[in-house]
Short mmCIF file of C-alpha atoms in Angstrom, two decimals:
data_model
loop_
_atom_site.label_atom_id
_atom_site.label_comp_id
_atom_site.label_asym_id
_atom_site.label_seq_id
_atom_site.Cartn_x
_atom_site.Cartn_y
_atom_site.Cartn_z
CA UNK A 1 234.21 50.57 110.94
CA UNK A 2 231.57 53.21 110.36
CA UNK A 3 229.71 54.11 113.53
CA UNK A 4 226.68 56.12 114.53
CA UNK A 5 227.67 59.77 114.72
CA UNK A 6 228.74 60.85 118.20
CA UNK A 7 230.17 64.19 119.21
CA UNK A 8 233.98 64.11 118.98
CA UNK A 9 235.79 64.88 122.24
CA UNK A 10 238.38 67.66 122.45
CA UNK A 11 242.08 66.81 122.09
CA UNK A 12 244.24 66.63 125.21
CA UNK A 13 247.74 67.15 123.83
CA UNK A 14 251.04 67.71 125.63
CA UNK A 15 252.93 69.43 122.75
CA UNK A 16 252.03 70.46 119.18
CA UNK A 17 254.25 70.35 116.09
CA UNK A 18 253.80 71.90 112.62
CA UNK A 19 251.40 74.52 113.91
CA UNK A 20 252.01 77.92 115.47
CA UNK A 21 249.32 77.42 118.13
CA UNK A 22 247.59 74.59 119.98
CA UNK A 23 244.73 73.13 117.97
CA UNK A 24 241.25 72.70 119.35
CA UNK A 25 238.71 70.52 117.63
CA UNK A 26 236.18 73.30 118.14
CA UNK A 27 238.47 75.56 116.08
CA UNK A 28 238.36 73.11 113.16
CA UNK A 29 234.55 73.19 112.73
CA UNK A 30 233.61 73.64 109.11
CA UNK A 31 236.30 71.17 107.95
CA UNK A 32 236.40 67.39 107.85
CA UNK A 33 239.04 66.25 110.35
CA UNK A 34 241.17 63.16 109.76
CA UNK A 35 242.74 62.18 113.08
CA UNK A 36 245.54 59.62 112.73
CA UNK A 37 247.05 58.06 115.86
CA UNK A 38 250.52 56.56 115.46
CA UNK A 39 253.72 55.57 117.26
CA UNK A 40 257.22 56.16 115.92
CA UNK A 41 258.22 52.54 116.67
CA UNK A 42 255.06 50.90 115.30
CA UNK A 43 255.83 49.24 111.94
CA UNK A 44 252.21 49.57 110.76
CA UNK A 45 252.15 53.25 111.71
CA UNK A 46 255.37 53.96 109.82
CA UNK A 47 254.46 51.70 106.88
CA UNK A 48 250.82 52.67 106.32
CA UNK A 49 249.27 55.14 108.78
CA UNK A 50 251.76 58.00 108.48
CA UNK A 51 252.23 57.81 104.69
CA UNK A 52 248.46 57.70 104.25
CA UNK A 53 248.01 60.78 106.45
CA UNK A 54 250.63 62.62 104.38
CA UNK A 55 248.85 61.63 101.12
CA UNK A 56 245.52 62.89 102.49
CA UNK A 57 247.19 66.14 103.56
CA UNK A 58 248.66 66.59 100.06
CA UNK A 59 245.43 65.64 98.24
CA UNK A 60 242.64 67.60 99.93
CA UNK A 61 242.42 71.37 100.28
CA UNK A 62 243.21 72.48 103.85
CA UNK A 63 240.05 74.60 103.80
CA UNK A 64 238.03 71.37 103.41
CA UNK A 65 240.06 68.72 105.27
CA UNK A 66 242.31 69.05 108.32
CA UNK A 67 244.76 66.19 108.87
CA UNK A 68 245.88 65.85 112.48
CA UNK A 69 248.50 63.40 113.65
CA UNK A 70 248.41 62.12 117.21
CA UNK A 71 251.53 60.46 118.58
CA UNK A 72 250.61 58.02 121.31
CA UNK A 73 253.01 56.29 123.65
CA UNK A 74 251.82 53.32 125.69
CA UNK A 75 255.01 52.80 127.66
CA UNK A 76 258.41 54.43 128.25
CA UNK A 77 256.89 57.92 128.12
CA UNK A 78 260.17 59.52 129.19
CA UNK A 79 262.04 57.92 126.27
CA UNK A 80 259.55 59.19 123.68
CA UNK A 81 259.68 62.87 124.44
CA UNK A 82 259.16 65.95 122.28
CA UNK A 83 262.74 65.89 120.96
CA UNK A 84 262.37 62.33 119.65
CA UNK A 85 259.06 63.15 117.96
CA UNK A 86 260.46 66.38 116.49
CA UNK A 87 263.37 64.45 114.94
CA UNK A 88 260.95 61.84 113.55
CA UNK A 89 258.75 64.53 112.00
CA UNK A 90 261.77 66.14 110.36
CA UNK A 91 263.17 62.80 109.14
CA UNK A 92 259.87 61.83 107.50
CA UNK A 93 259.20 65.42 106.31
CA UNK A 94 255.70 65.46 107.75
CA UNK A 95 253.85 68.72 107.15
CA UNK A 96 250.50 68.23 108.88
CA UNK A 97 249.95 69.25 112.54
CA UNK A 98 250.93 66.56 115.04
CA UNK A 99 250.14 66.45 118.72
CA UNK A 100 251.99 64.46 121.36
CA UNK A 101 249.16 62.82 123.28
CA UNK A 102 249.12 63.56 126.99
CA UNK A 103 250.12 60.50 129.07
CA UNK A 104 247.54 59.07 131.43
CA UNK A 105 248.92 58.08 134.85
CA UNK A 106 245.90 55.81 135.44
CA UNK A 107 246.20 53.85 132.17
CA UNK A 108 248.75 52.91 129.50
CA UNK A 109 246.40 54.49 126.93
CA UNK A 110 247.13 58.23 126.59
CA UNK A 111 244.30 60.71 127.23
CA UNK A 112 243.16 61.62 123.70
CA UNK A 113 243.35 58.01 122.53
CA UNK A 114 241.27 57.04 125.55
CA UNK A 115 238.71 59.75 124.85
CA UNK A 116 238.31 58.38 121.32
CA UNK A 117 238.31 54.75 122.54
CA UNK A 118 241.21 53.84 120.26
CA UNK A 119 242.65 50.35 120.73
CA UNK A 120 246.13 50.89 119.34
CA UNK A 121 248.11 52.26 116.43
CA UNK A 122 247.61 53.08 113.72
CA UNK A 123 244.08 54.29 114.30
CA UNK A 124 242.08 56.67 112.15
CA UNK A 125 239.02 58.74 113.04
CA UNK A 126 236.97 60.80 110.58
CA UNK A 127 235.13 63.75 112.06
CA UNK A 128 232.57 65.63 109.99
CA UNK A 129 232.38 69.41 109.64
CA UNK A 130 229.92 69.63 112.53
CA UNK A 131 232.26 67.80 114.92
CA UNK A 132 230.73 64.31 114.88
CA UNK A 133 232.76 61.10 114.65
CA UNK A 134 231.75 59.35 111.43
CA UNK A 135 234.39 56.62 111.11
CA UNK A 136 236.66 54.84 113.56
CA UNK A 137 239.26 52.39 112.21
CA UNK A 138 242.08 50.39 113.77
CA UNK A 139 244.85 49.24 111.42
CA UNK A 140 245.34 49.92 107.74
CA UNK A 141 242.52 51.54 105.78
CA UNK A 142 242.38 51.16 102.00
CA UNK A 143 243.23 54.48 100.27
CA UNK A 144 240.49 54.49 97.63
CA UNK A 145 237.72 53.72 100.12
CA UNK A 146 239.03 56.31 102.59
CA UNK A 147 239.33 58.97 99.89
CA UNK A 148 235.73 58.31 98.84
CA UNK A 149 234.56 58.56 102.45
CA UNK A 150 236.41 61.85 102.99
CA UNK A 151 235.04 63.20 99.70
CA UNK A 152 231.50 62.17 100.65
CA UNK A 153 231.82 63.94 104.01
CA UNK A 154 232.98 67.16 102.33
CA UNK A 155 230.05 66.98 99.91
CA UNK A 156 227.56 66.05 102.63
CA UNK A 157 228.60 69.06 104.64
CA UNK A 158 228.42 71.32 101.59
CA UNK A 159 224.91 70.08 100.80
CA UNK A 160 223.68 70.58 104.36
CA UNK A 161 225.25 74.05 104.52
CA UNK A 162 223.64 74.99 101.20
CA UNK A 163 220.23 73.79 102.39
CA UNK A 164 220.43 75.75 105.63
CA UNK A 165 221.52 78.95 103.89
CA UNK A 166 218.70 78.63 101.32
CA UNK A 167 216.02 78.45 104.01
#
């Protein structure tokens, strides 16, 4: 579902993988951000969400598009710790940065997922170069449509940057 642009909230992540430092959304300004929430035991995450995130990561230049994985656990937080996620990342040879969402003691929905009002996994959020949420999807998203939407966001940002620098 495409939604009216709202400012994207900052990530609240317990542990980061595939990056040498914690990532802040504010540090990704200037790039389109593809945020993909998943669970290691969710068949739809493993079958569609994660492979799609890897394809996006391999297709678009990192200077234009940042792919961020967000592992969310709704229950049994102690069982799905950093070691389990690290093994999963290695097994699936995932290369994009992945954050382990911070559990929320007041809700089964982890903090970052709650901030983004995600309903479950897999979920996908597109954030434009200025930090605004431009798409929010729950479940599988068709590759060709998503690629076109990401491409349009990179071009839209380029056009707006060109206009502001010409003024």
